[in-house]
mmCIF file of C-alpha atoms in Angstrom:
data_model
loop_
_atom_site.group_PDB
_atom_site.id
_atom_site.type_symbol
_atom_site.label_atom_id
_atom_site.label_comp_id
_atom_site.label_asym_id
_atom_site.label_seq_id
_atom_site.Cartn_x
_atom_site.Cartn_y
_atom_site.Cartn_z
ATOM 1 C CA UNK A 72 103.081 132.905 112.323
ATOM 2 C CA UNK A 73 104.245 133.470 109.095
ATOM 3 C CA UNK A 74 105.566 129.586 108.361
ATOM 4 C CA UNK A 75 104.751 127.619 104.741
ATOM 5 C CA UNK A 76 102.704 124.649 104.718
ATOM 6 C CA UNK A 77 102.509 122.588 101.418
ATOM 7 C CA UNK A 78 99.391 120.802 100.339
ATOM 8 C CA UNK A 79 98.346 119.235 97.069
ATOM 9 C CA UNK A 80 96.105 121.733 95.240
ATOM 10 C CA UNK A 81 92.367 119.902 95.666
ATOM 11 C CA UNK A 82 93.005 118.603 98.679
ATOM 12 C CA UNK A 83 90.031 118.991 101.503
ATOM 13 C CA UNK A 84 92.514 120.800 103.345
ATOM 14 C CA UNK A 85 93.312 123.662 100.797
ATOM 15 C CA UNK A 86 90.134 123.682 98.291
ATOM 16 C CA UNK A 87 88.005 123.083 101.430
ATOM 17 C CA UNK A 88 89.312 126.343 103.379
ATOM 18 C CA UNK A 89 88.004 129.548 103.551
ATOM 19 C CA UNK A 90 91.386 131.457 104.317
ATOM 20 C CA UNK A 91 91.304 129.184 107.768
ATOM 21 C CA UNK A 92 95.104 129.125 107.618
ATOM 22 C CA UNK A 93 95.574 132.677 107.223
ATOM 23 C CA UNK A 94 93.172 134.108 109.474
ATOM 24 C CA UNK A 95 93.224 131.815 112.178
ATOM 25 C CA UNK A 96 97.053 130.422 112.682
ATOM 26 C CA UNK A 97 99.095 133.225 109.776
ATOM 27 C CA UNK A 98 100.395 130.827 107.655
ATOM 28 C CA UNK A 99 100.763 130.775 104.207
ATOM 29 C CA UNK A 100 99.520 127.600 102.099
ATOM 30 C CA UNK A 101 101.419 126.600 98.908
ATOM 31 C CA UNK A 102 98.890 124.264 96.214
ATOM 32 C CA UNK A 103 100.973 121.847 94.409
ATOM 33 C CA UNK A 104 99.583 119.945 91.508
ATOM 34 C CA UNK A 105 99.870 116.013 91.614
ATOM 35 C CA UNK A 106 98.518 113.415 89.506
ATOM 36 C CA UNK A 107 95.958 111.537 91.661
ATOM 37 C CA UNK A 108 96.731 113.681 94.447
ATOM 38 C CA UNK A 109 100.660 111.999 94.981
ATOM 39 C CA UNK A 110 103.210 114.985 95.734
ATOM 40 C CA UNK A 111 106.324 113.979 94.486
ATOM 41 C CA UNK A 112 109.648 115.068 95.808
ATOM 42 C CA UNK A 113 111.014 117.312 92.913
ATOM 43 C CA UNK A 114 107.583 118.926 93.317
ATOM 44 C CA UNK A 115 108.011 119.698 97.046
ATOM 45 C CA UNK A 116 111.659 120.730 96.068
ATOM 46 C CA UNK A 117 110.682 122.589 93.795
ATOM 47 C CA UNK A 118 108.388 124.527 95.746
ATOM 48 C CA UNK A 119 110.412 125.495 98.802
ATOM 49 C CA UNK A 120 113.322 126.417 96.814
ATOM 50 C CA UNK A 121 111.329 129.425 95.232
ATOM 51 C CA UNK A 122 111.454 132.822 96.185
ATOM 52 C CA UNK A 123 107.978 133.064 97.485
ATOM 53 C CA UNK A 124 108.780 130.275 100.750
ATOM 54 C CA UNK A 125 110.665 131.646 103.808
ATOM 55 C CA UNK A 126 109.829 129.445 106.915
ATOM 56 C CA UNK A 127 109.163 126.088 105.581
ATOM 57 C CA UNK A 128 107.303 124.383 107.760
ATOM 58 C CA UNK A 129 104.180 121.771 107.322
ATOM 59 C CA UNK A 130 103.428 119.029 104.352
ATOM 60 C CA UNK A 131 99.952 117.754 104.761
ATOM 61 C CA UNK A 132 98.921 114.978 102.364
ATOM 62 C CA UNK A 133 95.668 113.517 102.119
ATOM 63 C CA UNK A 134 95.238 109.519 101.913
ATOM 64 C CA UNK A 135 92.665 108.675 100.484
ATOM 65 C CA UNK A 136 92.252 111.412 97.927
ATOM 66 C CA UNK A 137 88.944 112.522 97.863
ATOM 67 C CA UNK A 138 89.735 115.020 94.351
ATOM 68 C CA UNK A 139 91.658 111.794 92.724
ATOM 69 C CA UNK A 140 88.664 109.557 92.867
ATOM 70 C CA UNK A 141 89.401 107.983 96.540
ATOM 71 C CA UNK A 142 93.260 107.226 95.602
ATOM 72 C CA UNK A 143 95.268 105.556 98.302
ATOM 73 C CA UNK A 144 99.203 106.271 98.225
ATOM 74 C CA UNK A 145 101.253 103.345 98.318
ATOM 75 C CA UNK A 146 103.030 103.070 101.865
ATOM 76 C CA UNK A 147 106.450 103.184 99.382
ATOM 77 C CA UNK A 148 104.825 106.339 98.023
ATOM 78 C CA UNK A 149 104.468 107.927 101.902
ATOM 79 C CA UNK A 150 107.684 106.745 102.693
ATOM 80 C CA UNK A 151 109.554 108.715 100.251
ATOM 81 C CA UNK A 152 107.707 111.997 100.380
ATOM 82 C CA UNK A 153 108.003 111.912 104.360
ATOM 83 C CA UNK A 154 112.139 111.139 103.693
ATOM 84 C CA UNK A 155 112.044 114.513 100.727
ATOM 85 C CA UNK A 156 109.473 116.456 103.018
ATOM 86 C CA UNK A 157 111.788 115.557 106.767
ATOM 87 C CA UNK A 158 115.237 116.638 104.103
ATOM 88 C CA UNK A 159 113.929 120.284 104.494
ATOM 89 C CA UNK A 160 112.789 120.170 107.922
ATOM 90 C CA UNK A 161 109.049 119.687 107.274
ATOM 91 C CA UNK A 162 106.764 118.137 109.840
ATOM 92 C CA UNK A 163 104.093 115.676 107.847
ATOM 93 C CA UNK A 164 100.349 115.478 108.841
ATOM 94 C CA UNK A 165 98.014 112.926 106.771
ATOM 95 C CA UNK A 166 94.748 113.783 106.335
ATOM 96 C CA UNK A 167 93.241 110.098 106.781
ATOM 97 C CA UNK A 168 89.322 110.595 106.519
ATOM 98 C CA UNK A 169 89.123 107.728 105.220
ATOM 99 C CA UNK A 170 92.565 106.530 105.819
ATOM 100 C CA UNK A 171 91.573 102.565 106.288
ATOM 101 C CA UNK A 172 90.105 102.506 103.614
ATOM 102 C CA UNK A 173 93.542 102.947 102.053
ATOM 103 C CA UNK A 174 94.822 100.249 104.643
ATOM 104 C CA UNK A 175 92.247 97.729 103.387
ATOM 105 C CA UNK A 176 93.115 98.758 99.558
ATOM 106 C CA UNK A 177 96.681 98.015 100.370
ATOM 107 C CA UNK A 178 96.181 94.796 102.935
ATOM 108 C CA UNK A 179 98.819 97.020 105.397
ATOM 109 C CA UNK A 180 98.925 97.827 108.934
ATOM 110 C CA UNK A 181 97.347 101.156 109.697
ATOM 111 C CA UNK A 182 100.488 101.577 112.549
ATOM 112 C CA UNK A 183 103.012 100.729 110.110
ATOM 113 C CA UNK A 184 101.291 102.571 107.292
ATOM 114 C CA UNK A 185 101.180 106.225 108.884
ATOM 115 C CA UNK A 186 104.827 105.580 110.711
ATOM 116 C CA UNK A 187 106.759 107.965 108.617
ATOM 117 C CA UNK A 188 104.136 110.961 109.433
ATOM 118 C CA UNK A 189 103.962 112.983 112.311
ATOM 119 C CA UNK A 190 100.256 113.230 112.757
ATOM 120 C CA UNK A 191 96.937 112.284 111.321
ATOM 121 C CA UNK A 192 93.639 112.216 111.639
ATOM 122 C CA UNK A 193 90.907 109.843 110.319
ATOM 123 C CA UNK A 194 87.332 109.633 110.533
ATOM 124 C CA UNK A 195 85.206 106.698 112.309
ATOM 125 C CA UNK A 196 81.717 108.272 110.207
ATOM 126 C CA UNK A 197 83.691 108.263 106.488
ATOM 127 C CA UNK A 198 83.043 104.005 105.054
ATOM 128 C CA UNK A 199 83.128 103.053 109.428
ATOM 129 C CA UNK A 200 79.600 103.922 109.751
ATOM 130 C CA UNK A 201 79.479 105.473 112.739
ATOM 131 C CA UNK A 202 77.299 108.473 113.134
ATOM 132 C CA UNK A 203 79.778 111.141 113.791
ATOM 133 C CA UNK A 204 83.593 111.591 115.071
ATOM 134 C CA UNK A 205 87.300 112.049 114.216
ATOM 135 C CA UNK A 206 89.947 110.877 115.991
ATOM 136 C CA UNK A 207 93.704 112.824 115.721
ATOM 137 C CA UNK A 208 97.038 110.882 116.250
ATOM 138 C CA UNK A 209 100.614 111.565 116.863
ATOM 139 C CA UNK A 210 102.954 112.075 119.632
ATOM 140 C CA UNK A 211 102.001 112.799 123.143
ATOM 141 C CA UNK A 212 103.404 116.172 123.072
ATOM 142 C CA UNK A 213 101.593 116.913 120.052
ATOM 143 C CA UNK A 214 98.300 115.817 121.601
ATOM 144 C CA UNK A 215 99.225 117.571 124.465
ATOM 145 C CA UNK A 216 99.383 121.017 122.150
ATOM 146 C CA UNK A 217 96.067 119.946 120.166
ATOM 147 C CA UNK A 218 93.977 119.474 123.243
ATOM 148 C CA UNK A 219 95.383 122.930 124.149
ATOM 149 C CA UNK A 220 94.366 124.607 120.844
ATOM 150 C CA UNK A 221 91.146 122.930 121.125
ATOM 151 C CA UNK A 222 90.480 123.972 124.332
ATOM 152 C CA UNK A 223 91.727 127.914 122.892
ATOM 153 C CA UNK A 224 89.117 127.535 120.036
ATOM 154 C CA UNK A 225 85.943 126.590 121.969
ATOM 155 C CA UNK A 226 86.117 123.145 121.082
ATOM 156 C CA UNK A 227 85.084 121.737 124.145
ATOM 157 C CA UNK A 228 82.250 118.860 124.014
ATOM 158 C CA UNK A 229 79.990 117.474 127.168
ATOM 159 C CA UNK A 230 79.523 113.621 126.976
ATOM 160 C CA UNK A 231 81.605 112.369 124.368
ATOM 161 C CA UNK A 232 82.000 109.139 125.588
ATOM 162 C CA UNK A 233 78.675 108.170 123.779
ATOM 163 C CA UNK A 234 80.067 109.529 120.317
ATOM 164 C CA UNK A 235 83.288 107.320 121.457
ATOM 165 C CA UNK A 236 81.985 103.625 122.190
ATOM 166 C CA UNK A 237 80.770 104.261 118.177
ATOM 167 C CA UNK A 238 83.679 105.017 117.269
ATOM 168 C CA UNK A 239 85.587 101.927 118.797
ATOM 169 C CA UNK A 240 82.701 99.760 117.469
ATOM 170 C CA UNK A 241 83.311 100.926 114.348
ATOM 171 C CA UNK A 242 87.395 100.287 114.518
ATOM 172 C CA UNK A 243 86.520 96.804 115.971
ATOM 173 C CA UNK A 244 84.100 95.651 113.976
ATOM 174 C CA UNK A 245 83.529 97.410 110.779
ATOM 175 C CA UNK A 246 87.235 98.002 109.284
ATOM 176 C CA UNK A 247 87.546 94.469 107.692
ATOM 177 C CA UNK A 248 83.811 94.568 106.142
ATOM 178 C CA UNK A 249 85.499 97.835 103.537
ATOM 179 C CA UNK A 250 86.785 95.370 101.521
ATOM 180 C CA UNK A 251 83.242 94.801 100.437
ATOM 181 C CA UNK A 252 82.770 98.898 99.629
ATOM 182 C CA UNK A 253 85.732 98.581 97.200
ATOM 183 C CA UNK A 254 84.333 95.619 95.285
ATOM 184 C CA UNK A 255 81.048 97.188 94.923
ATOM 185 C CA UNK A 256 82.893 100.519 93.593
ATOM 186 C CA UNK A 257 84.827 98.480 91.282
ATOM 187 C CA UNK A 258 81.644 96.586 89.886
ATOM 188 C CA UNK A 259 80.171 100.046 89.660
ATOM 189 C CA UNK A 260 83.016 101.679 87.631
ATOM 190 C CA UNK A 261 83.112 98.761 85.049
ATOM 191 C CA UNK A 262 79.153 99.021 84.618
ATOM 192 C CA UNK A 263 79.173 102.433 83.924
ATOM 193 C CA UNK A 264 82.120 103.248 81.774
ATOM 194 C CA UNK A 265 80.737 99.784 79.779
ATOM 195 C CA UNK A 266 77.976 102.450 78.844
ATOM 196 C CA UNK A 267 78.551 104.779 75.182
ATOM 197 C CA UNK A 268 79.808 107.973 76.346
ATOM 198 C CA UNK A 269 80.391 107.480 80.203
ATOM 199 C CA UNK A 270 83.894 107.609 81.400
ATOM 200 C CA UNK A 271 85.341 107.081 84.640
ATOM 201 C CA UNK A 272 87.837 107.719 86.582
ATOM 202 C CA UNK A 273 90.659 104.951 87.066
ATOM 203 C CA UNK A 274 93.245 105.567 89.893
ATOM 204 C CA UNK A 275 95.952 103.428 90.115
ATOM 205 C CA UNK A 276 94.747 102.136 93.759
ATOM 206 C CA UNK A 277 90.501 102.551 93.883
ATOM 207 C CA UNK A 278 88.772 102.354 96.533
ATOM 208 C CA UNK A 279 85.218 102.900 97.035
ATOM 209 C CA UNK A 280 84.216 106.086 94.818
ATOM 210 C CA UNK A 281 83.367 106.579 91.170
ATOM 211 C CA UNK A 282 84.086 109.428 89.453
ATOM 212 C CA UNK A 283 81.744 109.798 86.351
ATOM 213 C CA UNK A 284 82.102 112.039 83.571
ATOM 214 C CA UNK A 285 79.339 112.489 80.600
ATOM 215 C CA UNK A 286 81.165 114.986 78.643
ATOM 216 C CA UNK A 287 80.735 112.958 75.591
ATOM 217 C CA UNK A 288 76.972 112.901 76.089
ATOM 218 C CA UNK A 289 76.611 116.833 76.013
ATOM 219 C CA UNK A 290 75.614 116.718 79.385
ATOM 220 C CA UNK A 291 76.824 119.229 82.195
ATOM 221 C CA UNK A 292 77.125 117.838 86.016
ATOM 222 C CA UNK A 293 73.462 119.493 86.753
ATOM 223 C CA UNK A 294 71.646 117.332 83.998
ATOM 224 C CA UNK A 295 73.479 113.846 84.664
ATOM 225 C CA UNK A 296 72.327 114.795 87.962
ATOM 226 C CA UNK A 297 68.705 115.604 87.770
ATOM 227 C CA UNK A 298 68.427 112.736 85.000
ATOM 228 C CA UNK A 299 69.439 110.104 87.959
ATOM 229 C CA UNK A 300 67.461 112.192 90.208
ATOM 230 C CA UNK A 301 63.961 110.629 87.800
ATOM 231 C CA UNK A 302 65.496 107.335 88.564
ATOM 232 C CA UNK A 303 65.955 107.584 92.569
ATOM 233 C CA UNK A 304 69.661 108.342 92.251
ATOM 234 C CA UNK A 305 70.559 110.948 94.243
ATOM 235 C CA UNK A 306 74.527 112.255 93.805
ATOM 236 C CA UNK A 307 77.246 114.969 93.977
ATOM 237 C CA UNK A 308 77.779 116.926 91.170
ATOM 238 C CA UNK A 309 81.522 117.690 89.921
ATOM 239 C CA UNK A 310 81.189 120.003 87.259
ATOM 240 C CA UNK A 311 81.404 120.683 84.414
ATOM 241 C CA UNK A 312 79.866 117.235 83.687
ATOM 242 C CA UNK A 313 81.216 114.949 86.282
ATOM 243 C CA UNK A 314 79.576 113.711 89.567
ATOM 244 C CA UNK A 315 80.902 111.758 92.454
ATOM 245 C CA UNK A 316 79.199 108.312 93.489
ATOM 246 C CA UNK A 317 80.407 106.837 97.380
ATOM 247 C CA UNK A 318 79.581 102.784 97.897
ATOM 248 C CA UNK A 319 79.516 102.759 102.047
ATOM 249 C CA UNK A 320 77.686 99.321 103.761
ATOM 250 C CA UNK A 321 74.149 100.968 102.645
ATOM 251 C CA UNK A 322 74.770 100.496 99.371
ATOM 252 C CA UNK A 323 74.492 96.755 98.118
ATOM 253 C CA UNK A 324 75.447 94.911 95.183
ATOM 254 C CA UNK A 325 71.907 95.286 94.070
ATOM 255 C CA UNK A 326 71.838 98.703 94.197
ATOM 256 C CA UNK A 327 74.782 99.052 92.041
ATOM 257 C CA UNK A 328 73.185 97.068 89.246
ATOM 258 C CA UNK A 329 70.314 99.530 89.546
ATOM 259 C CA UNK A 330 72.370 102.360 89.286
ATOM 260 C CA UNK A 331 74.467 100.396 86.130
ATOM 261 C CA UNK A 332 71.085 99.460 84.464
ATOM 262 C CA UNK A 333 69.505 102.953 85.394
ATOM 263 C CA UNK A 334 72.269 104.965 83.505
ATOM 264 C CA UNK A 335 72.219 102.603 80.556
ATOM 265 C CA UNK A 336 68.422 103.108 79.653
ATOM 266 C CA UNK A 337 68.826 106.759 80.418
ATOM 267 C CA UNK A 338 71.920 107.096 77.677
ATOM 268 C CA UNK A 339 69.466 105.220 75.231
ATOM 269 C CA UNK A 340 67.063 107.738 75.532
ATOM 270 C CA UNK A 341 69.124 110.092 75.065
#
């Protein structure tokens, strides 16, 4: 009760909260700003040394970053916050919901890429496909305390094992095939910010969003939306005039020229 834990400001973990950290475990989250979601070290420094931080204790980063456009860190990039965050006696938990996604993006080891982190968690339903699950990883002494705390919060479940063979179907068999996701995002992205007055997001490792913005078009998030909507398009809005497009192994390389050709005729008529 009463420890710090650092997080970068729009990630799931923070923007997605409703006070969980306070009212359930008494800690107090710190936001950081980072461009595409990478903390650096001067910015974690910088942070702990203030006045408002007393009991240091947690750095979660999240990999990909959902808020960034589906950024992966670099595995140089985790190394070196998990060396500045471990200098001040953090503990380091990745958020890795759709953390092989990254590993595909980066043609690493998912072992070797999450070895300077205590703990993380990923998701077999996020670009795996399976219908639902999430698995969390670290130490056995940490899984030892989570199964306790899960156990403490009602989080009990009755024939998981079903839920599980999905899940190591979808490690076995569909990790490889993500590859595909991230060249269909990246034909996507080049279609769209082709188009007069459609910009997208570029981060320096994509993977398989795109983040569209039609600012220059006049239009807010709501009307890009319901103007795809008339097409069959159905997205996320990210306002003010942004929305958020996912490839995942329903979406095929024809459906991404739709979606390209869609948008184009729609800009023409203005």
């Amino acid at each position: 009760s009463g420890d710090d834990v650092f997080f970068e400001e729009r990630a799931h973990l923070f923007a997605g909260a409703r006070g969980d950290f306070a009212v359930l475990h008494g800690v107090n989250p710190h936001p950081m700003q980072a461009e595409f979601g990478v903390i650096q070290p001067e910015q974690l420094d910088e942070v702990i040394n203030s006045e408002d931080v007393s009991q240091p204790s947690l750095l979660c980063i999240e990999n990909t970053h959902n808020g960034s456009g589906g950024s992966a860190w670099t595995p140089a990039e985790v190394e070196v916050i998990s060396a500045a965050a471990r200098a001040h006696g953090l503990k380091i938990h990745m958020d890795g919901a759709r953390l092989f996604n990254a590993v595909v993006a980066h043609g690493v080891d998912a072992k070797d890429y999450t070895r300077h982190v205590d703990s993380v968690m990923f998701c077999v339903s996020k670009g795996l496909s399976a219908p639902v699950g999430s698995l969390l990883c670290g130490s056995r002494a940490f899984i030892d305390d989570s199964d306790a705390m899960r156990k403490r919060m009602g989080g009990g479940m009755r024939q998981a094992g079903m839920i599980a063979a999905a899940g190591i179907f979808a490690l076995q068999k569909m990790v490889d095939r993500l590859a595909e996701d991230h060249e269909n995002a990246r034909l996507l992205c080049s279609g769209l910010e082709a188009i007069e007055g459609i910009k997208v997001q570029r981060p320096p490792t994509p993977t398989n969003f795109a983040m569209v913005n039609a600012e220059e078009l006049g239009w807010h998030s709501e009307l890009l939306i319901e103007k795809w909507k008339t097409c069959g398009i159905l997205a996320n809005p990210r306002p003010p005039a942004g929305a958020r497009l996912v490839v995942h192994r329903h979406i095929t390389h024809d459906d991404v020229t739709y979606v390209v050709d869609a948008t184009r005729r729609l800009v023409e008529r203005g």
